[in-house]
Short mmCIF file of C-alpha atoms (C1' of nucleotides) in Angstrom, two decimals:
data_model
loop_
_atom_site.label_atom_id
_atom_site.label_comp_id
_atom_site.label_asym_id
_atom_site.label_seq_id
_atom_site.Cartn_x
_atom_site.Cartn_y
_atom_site.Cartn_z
CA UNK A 792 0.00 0.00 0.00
CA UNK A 793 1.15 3.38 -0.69
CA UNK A 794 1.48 6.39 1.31
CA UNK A 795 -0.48 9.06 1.14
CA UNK A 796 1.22 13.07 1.74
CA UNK A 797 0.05 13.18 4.76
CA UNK A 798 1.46 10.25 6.18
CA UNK A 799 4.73 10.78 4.49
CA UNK A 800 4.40 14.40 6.57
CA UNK A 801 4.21 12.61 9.68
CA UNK A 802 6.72 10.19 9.00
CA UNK A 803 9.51 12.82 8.24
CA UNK A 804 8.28 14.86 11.65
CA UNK A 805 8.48 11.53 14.08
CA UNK A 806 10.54 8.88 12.72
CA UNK A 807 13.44 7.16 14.77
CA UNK A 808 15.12 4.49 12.57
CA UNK A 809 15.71 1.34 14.44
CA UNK A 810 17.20 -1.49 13.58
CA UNK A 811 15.86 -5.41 15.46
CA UNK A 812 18.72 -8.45 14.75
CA UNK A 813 17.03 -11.24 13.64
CA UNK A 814 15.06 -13.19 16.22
CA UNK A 815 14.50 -9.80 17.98
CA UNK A 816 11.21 -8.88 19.60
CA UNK A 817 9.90 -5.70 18.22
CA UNK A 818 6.43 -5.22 19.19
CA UNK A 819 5.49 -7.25 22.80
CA UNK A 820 1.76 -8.69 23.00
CA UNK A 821 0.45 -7.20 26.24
CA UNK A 822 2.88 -4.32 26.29
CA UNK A 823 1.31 -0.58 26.66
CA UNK A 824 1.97 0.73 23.10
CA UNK A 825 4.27 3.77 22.22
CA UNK A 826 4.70 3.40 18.76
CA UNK A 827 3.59 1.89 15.29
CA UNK A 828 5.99 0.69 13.57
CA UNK A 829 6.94 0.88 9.84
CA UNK A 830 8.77 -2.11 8.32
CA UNK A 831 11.55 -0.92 6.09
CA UNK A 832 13.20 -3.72 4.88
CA UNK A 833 13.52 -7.45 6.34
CA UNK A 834 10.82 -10.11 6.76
CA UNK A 835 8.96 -10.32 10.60
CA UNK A 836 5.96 -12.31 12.00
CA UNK A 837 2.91 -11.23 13.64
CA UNK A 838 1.94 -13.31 15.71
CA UNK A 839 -0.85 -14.00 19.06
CA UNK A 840 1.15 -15.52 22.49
CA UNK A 841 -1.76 -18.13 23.80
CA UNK A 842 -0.41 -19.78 26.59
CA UNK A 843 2.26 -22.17 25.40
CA UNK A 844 1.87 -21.75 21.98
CA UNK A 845 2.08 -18.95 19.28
CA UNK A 846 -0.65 -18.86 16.34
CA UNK A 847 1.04 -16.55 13.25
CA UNK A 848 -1.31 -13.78 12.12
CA UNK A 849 0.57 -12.73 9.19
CA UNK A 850 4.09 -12.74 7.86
CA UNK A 851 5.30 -8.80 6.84
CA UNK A 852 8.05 -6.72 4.86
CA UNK A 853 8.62 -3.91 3.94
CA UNK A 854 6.31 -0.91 3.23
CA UNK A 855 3.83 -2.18 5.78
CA UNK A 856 2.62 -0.34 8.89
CA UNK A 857 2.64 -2.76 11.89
CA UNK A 858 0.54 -2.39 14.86
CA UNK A 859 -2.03 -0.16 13.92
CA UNK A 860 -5.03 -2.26 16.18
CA UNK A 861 -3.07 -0.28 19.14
CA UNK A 862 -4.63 2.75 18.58
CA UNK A 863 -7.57 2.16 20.49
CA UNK A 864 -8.85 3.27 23.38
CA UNK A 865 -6.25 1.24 25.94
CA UNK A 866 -2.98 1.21 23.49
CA UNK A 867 -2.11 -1.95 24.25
CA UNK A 868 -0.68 -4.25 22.00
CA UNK A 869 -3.30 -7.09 20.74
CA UNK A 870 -0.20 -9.20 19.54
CA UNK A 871 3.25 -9.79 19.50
CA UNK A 872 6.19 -8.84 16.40
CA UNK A 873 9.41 -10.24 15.76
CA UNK A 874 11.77 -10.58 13.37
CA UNK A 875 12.75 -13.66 10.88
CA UNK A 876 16.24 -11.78 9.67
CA UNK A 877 17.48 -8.33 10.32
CA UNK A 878 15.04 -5.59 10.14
CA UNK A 879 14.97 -2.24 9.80
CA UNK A 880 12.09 0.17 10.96
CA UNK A 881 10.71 3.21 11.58
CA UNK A 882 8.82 3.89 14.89
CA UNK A 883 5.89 6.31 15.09
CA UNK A 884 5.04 7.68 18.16
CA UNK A 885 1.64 6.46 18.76
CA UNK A 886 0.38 9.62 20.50
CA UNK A 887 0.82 11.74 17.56
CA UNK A 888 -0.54 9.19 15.29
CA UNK A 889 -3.99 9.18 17.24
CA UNK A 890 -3.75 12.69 17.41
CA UNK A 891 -3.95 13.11 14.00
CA UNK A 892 -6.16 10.54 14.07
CA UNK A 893 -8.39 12.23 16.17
CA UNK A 894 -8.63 16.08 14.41
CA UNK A 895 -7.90 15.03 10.50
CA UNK A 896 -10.88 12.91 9.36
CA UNK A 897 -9.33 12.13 6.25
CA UNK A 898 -6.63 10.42 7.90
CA UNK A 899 -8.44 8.08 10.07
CA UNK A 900 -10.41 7.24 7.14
CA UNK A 901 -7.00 6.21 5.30
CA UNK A 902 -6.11 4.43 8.87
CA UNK A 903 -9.63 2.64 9.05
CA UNK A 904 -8.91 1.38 5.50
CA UNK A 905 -5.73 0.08 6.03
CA UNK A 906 -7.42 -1.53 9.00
CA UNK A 907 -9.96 -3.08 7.18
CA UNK A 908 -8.26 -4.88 4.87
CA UNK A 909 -6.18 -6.48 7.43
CA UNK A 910 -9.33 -7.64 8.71
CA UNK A 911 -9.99 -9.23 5.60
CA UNK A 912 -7.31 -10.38 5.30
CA UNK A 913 -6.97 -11.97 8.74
CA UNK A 914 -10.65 -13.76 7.60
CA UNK A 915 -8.98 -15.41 5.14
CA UNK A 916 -6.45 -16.75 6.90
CA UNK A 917 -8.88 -17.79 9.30
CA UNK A 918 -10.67 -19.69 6.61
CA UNK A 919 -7.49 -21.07 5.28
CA UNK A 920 -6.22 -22.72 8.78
CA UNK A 921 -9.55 -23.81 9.43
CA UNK A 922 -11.21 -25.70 6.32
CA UNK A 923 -7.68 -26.17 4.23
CA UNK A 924 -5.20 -29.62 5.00
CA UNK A 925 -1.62 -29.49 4.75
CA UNK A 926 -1.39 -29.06 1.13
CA UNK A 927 -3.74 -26.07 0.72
CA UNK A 928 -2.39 -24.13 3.74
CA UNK A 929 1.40 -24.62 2.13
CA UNK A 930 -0.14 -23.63 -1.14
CA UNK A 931 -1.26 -20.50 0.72
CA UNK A 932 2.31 -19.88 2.33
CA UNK A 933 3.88 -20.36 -1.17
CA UNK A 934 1.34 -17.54 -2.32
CA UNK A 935 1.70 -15.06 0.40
CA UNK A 936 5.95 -15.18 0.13
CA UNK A 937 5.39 -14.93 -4.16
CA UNK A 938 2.69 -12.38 -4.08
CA UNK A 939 2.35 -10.33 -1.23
CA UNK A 940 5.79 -10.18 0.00
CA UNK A 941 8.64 -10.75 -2.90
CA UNK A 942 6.60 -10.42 -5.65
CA UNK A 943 8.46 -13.13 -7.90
CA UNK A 944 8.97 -16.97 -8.17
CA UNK A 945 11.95 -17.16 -6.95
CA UNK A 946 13.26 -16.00 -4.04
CA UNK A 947 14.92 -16.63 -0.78
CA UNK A 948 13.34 -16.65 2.55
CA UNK A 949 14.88 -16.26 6.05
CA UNK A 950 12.58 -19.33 7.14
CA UNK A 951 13.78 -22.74 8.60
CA UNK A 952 11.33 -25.61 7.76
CA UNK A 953 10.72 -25.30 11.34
CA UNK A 954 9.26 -21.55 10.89
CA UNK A 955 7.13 -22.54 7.93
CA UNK A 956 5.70 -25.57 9.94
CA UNK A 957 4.35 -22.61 12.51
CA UNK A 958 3.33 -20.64 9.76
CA UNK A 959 0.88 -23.21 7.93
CA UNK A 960 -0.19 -24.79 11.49
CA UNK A 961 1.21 -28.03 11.21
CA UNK A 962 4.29 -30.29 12.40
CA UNK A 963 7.88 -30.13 11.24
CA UNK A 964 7.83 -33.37 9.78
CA UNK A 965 4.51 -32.86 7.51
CA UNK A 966 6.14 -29.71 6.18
CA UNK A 967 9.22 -32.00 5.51
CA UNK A 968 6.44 -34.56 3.61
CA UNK A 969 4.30 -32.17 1.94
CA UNK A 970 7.64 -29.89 0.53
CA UNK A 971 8.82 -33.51 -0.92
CA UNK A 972 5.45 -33.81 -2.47
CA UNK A 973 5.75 -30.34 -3.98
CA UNK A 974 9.09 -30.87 -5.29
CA UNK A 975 8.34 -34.68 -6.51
CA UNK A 976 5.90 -33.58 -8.34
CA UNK A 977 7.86 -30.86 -10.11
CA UNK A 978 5.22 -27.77 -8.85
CA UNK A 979 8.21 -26.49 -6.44
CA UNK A 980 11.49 -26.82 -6.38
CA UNK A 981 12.55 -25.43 -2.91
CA UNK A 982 16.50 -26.63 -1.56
CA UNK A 983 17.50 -25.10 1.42
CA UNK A 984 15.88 -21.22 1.70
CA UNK A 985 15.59 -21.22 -2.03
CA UNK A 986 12.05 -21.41 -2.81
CA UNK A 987 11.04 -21.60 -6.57
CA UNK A 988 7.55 -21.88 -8.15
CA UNK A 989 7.82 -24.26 -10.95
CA UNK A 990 4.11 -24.43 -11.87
CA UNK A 991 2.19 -21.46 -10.55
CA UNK A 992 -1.38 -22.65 -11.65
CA UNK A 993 -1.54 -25.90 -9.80
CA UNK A 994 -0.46 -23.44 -6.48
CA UNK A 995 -3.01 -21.29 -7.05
CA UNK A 996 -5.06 -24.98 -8.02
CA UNK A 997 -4.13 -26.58 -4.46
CA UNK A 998 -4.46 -23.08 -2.50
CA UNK A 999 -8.34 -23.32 -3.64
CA UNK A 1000 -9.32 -27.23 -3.38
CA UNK A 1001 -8.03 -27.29 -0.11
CA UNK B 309 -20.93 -1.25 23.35
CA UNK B 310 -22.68 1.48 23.73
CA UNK B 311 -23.61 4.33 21.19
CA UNK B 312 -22.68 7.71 21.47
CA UNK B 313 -24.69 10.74 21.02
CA UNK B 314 -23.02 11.87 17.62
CA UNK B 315 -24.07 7.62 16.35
CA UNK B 316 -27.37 8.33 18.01
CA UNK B 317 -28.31 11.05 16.01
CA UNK B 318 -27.21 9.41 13.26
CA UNK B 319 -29.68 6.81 13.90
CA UNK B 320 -32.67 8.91 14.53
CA UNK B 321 -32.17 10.77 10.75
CA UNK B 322 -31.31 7.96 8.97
CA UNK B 323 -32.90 4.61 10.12
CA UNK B 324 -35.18 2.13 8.23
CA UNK B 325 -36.41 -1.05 10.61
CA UNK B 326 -36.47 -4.35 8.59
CA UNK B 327 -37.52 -7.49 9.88
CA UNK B 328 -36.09 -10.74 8.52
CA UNK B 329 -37.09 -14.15 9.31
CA UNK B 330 -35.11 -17.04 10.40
CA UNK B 331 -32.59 -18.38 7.30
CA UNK B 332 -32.89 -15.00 5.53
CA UNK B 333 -29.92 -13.58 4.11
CA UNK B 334 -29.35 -9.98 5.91
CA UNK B 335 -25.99 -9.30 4.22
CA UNK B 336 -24.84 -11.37 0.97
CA UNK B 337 -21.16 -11.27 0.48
CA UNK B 338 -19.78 -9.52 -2.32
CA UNK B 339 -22.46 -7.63 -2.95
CA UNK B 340 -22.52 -3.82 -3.11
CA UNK B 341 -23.11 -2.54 0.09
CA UNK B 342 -26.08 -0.10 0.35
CA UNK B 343 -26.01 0.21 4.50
CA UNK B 344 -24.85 -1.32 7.52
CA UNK B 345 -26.86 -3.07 9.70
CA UNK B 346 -27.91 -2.33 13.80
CA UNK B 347 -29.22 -5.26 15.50
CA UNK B 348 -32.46 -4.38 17.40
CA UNK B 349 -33.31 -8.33 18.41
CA UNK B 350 -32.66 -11.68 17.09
CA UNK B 351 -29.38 -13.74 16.99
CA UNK B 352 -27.30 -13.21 13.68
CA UNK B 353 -24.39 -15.23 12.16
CA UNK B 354 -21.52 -13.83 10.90
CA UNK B 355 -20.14 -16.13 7.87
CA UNK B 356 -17.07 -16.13 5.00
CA UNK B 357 -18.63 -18.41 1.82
CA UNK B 358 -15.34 -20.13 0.60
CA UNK B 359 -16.66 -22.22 -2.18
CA UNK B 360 -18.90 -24.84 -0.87
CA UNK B 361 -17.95 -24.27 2.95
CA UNK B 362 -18.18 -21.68 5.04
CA UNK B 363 -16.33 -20.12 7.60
CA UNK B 364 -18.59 -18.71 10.86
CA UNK B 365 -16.72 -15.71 11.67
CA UNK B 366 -19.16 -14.78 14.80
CA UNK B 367 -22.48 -14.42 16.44
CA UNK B 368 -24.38 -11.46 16.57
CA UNK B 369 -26.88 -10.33 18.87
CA UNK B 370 -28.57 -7.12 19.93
CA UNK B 371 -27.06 -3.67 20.07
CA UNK B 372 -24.66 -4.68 17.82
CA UNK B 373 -23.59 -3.16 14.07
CA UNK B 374 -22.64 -5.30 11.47
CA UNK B 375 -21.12 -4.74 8.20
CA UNK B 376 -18.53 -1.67 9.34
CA UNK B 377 -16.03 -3.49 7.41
CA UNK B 378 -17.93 -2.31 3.97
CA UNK B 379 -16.73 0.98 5.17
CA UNK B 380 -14.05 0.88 2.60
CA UNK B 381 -12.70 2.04 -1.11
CA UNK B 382 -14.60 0.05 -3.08
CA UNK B 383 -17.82 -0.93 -0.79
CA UNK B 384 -17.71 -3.99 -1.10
CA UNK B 385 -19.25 -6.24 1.87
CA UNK B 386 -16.55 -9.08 2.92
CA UNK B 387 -18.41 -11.58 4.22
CA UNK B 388 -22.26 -12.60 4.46
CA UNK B 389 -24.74 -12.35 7.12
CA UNK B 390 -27.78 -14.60 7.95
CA UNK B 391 -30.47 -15.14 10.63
CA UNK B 392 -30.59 -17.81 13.01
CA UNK B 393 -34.03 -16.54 14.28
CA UNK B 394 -36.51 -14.21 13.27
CA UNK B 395 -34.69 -10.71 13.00
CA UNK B 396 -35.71 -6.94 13.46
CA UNK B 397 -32.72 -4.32 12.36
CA UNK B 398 -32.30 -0.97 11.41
CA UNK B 399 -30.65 -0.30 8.06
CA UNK B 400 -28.55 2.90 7.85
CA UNK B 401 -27.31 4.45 4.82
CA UNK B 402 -23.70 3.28 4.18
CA UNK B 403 -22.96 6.78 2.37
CA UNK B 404 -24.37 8.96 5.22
CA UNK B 405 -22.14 7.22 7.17
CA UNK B 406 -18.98 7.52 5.21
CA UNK B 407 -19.64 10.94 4.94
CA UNK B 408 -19.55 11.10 8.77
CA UNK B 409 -16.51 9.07 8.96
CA UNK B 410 -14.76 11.21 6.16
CA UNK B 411 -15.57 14.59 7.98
CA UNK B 412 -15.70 14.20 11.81
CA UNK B 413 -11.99 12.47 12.79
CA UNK B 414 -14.33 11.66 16.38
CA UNK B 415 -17.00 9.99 15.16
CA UNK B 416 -14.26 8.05 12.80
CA UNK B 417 -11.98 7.43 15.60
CA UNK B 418 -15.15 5.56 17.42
CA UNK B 419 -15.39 3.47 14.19
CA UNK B 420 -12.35 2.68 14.19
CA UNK B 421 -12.15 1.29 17.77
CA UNK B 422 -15.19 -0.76 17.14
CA UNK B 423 -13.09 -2.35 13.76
CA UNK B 424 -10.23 -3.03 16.15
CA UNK B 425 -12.24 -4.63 18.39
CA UNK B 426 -13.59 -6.75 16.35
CA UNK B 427 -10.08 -7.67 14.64
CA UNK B 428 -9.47 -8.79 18.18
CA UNK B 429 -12.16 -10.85 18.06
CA UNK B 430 -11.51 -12.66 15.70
CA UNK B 431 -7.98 -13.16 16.15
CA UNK B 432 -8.93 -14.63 19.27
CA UNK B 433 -11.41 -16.78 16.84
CA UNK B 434 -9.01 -17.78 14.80
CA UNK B 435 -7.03 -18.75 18.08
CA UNK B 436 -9.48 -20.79 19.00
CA UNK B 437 -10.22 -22.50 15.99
CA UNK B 438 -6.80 -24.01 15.09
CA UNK B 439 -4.77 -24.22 18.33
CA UNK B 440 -8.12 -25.56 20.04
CA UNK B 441 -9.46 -29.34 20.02
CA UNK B 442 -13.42 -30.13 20.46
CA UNK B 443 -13.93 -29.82 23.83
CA UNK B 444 -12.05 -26.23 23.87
CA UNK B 445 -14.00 -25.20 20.91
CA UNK B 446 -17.26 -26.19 22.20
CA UNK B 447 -16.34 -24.76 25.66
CA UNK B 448 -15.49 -21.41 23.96
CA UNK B 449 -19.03 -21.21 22.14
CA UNK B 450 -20.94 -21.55 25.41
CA UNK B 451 -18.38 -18.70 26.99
CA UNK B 452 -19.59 -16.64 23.76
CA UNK B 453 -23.06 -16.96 24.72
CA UNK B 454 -23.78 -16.59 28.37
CA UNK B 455 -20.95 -13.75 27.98
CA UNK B 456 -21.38 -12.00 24.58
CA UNK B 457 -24.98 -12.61 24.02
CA UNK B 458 -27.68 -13.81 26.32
CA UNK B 459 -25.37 -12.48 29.18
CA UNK B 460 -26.96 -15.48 31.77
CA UNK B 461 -26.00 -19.11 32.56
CA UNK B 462 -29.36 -20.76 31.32
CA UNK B 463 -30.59 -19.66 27.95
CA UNK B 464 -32.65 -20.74 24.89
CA UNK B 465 -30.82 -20.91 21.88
CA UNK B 466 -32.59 -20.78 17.88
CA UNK B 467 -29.20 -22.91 17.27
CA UNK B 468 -29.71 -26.78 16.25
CA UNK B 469 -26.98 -29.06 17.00
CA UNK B 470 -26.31 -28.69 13.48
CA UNK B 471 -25.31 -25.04 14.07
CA UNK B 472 -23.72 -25.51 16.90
CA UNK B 473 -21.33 -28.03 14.98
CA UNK B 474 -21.05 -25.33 12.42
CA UNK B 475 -19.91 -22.49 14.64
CA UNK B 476 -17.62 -24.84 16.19
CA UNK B 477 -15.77 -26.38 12.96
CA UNK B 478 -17.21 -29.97 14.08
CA UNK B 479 -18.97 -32.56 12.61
CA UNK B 480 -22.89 -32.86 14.05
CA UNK B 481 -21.58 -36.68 15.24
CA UNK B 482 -18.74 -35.17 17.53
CA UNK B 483 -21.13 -32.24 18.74
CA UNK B 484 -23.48 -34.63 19.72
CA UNK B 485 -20.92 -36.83 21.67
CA UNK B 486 -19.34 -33.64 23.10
CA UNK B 487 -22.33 -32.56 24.41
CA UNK B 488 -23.34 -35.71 25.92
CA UNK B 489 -19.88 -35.57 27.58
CA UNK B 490 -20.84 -31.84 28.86
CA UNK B 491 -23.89 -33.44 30.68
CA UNK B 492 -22.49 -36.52 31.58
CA UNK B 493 -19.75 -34.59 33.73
CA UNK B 494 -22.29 -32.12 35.04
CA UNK B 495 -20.52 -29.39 33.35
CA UNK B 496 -23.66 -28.53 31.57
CA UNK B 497 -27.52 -29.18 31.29
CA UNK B 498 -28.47 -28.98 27.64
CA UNK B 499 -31.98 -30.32 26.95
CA UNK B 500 -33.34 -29.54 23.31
CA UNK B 501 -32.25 -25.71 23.43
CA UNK B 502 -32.24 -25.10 26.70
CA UNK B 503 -28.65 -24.65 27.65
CA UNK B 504 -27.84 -24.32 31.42
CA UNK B 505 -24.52 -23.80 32.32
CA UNK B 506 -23.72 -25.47 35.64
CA UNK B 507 -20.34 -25.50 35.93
CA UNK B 508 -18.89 -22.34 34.98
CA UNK B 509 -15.28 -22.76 36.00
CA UNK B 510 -14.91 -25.99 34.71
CA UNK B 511 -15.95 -24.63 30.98
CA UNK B 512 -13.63 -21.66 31.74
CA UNK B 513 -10.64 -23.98 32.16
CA UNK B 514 -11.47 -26.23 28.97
CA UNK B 515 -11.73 -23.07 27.01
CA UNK B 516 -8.04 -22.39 28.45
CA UNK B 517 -6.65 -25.98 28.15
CA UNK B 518 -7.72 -26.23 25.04
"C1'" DG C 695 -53.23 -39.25 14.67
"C1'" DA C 696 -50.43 -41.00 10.78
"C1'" DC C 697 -46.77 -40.25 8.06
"C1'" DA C 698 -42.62 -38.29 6.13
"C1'" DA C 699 -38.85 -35.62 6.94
"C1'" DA C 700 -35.52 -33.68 9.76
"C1'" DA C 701 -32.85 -33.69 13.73
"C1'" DC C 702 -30.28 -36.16 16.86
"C1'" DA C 703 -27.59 -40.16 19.00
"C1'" DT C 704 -24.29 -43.73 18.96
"C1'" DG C 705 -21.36 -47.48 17.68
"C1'" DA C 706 -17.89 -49.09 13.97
"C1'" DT C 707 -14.58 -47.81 10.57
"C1'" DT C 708 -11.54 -44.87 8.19
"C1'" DT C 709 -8.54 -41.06 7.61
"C1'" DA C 710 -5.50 -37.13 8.06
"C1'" DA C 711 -2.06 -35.70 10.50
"C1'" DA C 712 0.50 -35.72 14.93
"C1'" DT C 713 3.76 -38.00 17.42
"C1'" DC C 714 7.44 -41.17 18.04
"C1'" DA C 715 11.78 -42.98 16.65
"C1'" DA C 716 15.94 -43.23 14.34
"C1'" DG C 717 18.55 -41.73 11.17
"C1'" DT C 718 21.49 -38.14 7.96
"C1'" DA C 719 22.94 -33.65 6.72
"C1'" DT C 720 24.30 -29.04 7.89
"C1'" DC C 721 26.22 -25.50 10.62
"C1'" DG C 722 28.99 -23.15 14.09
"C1'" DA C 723 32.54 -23.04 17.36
"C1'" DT C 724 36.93 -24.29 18.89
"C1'" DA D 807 39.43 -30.82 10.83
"C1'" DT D 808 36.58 -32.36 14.82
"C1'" DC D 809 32.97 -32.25 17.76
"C1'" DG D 810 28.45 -31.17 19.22
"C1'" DA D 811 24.23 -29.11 18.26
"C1'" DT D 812 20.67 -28.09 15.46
"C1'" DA D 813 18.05 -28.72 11.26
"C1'" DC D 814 16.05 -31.79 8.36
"C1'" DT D 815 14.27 -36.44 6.52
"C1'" DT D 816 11.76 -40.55 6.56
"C1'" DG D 817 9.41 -44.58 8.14
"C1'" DA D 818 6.32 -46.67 11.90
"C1'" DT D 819 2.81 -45.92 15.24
"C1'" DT D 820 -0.76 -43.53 17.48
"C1'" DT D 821 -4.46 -40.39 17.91
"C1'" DA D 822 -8.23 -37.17 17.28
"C1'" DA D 823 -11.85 -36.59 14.79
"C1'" DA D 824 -14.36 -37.34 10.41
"C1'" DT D 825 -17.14 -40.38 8.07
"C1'" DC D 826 -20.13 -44.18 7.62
"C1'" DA D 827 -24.00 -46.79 9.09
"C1'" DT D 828 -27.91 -47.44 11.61
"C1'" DG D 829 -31.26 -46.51 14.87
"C1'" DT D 830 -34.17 -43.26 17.57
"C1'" DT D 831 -36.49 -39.17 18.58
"C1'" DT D 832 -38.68 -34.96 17.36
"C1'" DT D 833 -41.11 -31.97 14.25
"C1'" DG D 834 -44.17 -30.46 10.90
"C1'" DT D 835 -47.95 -31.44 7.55
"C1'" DC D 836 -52.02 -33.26 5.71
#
DNA sequence: GACAAAACATGATTTAAATCAAGTATCGAT
DNA sequence: ATCGATACTTGATTTAAATCATGTTTTGTC
């Protein structure tokens, strides 16, 4: 998503650069919030703390605003962020942002939007971890890395097997299984953190059957 | 939630009351969206159509407004909306209201809480849905309505046990046995659509346990 | 009230995927 | 280069829950 003026404005009035070393926790679930944070460049996960274990909202990179469902009225933070590699971000101070929030209408429109469609898109995740199996919800991961966040068919991601497992709600060893699958069957052909899409259609095919 | 004085107003110039009977289809997904919809009585659901499934993203009861979400560029209403029982709403102008939102930064802040609260809904949905096994799940949906909706521990639902297995992302078979289960261990009394909840801890920590 | 149609219950079987187990490959530190 | 640790693979076993199959109860309709 692009910015508008007025956010660029209040970027170049309140930005401190930061920079999180892979593994890092940037934004802590719980935690009163004091900024939003803009994801310059490296790959983190969003993700809910629930007890024990972890359930992955969304996977983001760069150009994306992170942490927005803080400006409410407590301004604590619904979930946690960390980072998959090295990141670099800007923080916003969150004050200012619901400031502005609060007096320019156009603006919280443009915030509400962004909002919204991470809504939607958080319903279709929803509906993916809930009525896909193992091959759909990988289909789903191989989508989200290609389209949303590197925007080709190859490229190299910062995840262990491990990571992707979390990711698509299932066990190491199925990810190990269903990644053999892809590759056997020529669709993928992912060695190591090199992931490439061999046959795009049957992803997209596999993403929708389920 | 409550409405404010500004949303109250906006009530009073702009409301139409429609009634809908049980099954009817309030809200169709994908369809332009002409208004939003305020709850006056009746239980709702909530629903993503994915193909031949569907995805219940909540329950709806009184004093609540569905459809914010359409609040955005293109109009567009993500998901559908049906009634479990017979329904009486008020419809209100979905331009009116964007008007509002696009004018006075309050009134849009106040949206925009009420769209991060519901994010935070359902990421706690979604929480519950995959990290969650039967018994958690099922636990959960009676928290959601002595809590969220009928706000007691012995109420009638217009759910079948169809519905209920629905909601829950369960076969009717399992529902039925779960229930049984529920009884069996006193946790709950559920006779036809009677529900009584008898032991409220106990559902509490199944809905934590998982 | 009789009948069909749903809704619901329950036992048996199957299935998808987790877990368990045992291995190999890869990586980092000394 | 060696050692240990971690990541990954792969087959065997177990498990939760779906499906199948059948029976029972409830509901609505004429």
């Amino acid at each position: 998503m692009k910015l508008t003026t007025d956010e660029l404005i209040l970027f170049n009035k309140n930005r401190v650069e930061v920079n999180f070393k892979k593994g890092e926790t940037i934004i802590k679930q719980g935690a009163l919030a004091g900024h939003i944070v803009y994801v310059k460049s490296g790959l983190v996960k969003v993700f809910l703390e629930h007890g024990e274990n972890e359930l992955i909202l969304s996977l983001e990179g760069r150009k994306k605003l992170i942490g927005l469902q803080a400006i409410n009225s407590n301004s604590i933070y619904p979930y946690s962020v960390s980072a998959y590699e090295d990141v670099s971000v800007c923080l916003l101070d969150i004050k200012t942002l619901k400031h502005i929030v609060g007096t320019n209408a156009k603006f919280a429109e443009q915030i509400l939007n962004l909002i919204i469609e991470e809504s939607n898109f958080s319903h279709n995740r929803m509906a993916c971890l809930s009525l896909k199996q193992l091959h759909g919800r990988f289909a789903d991961l191989l989508l989200c890395l290609s389209l949303r966040i590197y925007r080709r068919k190859v490229f190299k991601v910062p995840l262990s097997k491990k990571d992707m497992a979390l990711i698509t709600n299932m066990s190491q060893e199925s990810m190990s299984r269903v990644i053999k699958e892809f590759n056997d069957d020529k669709i993928t052909d992912i060695k190591g953190n090199r992931i490439s899409i061999l046959d795009f259609e049957k992803v997209r095919h596999l993403s929708v059957v389920g």
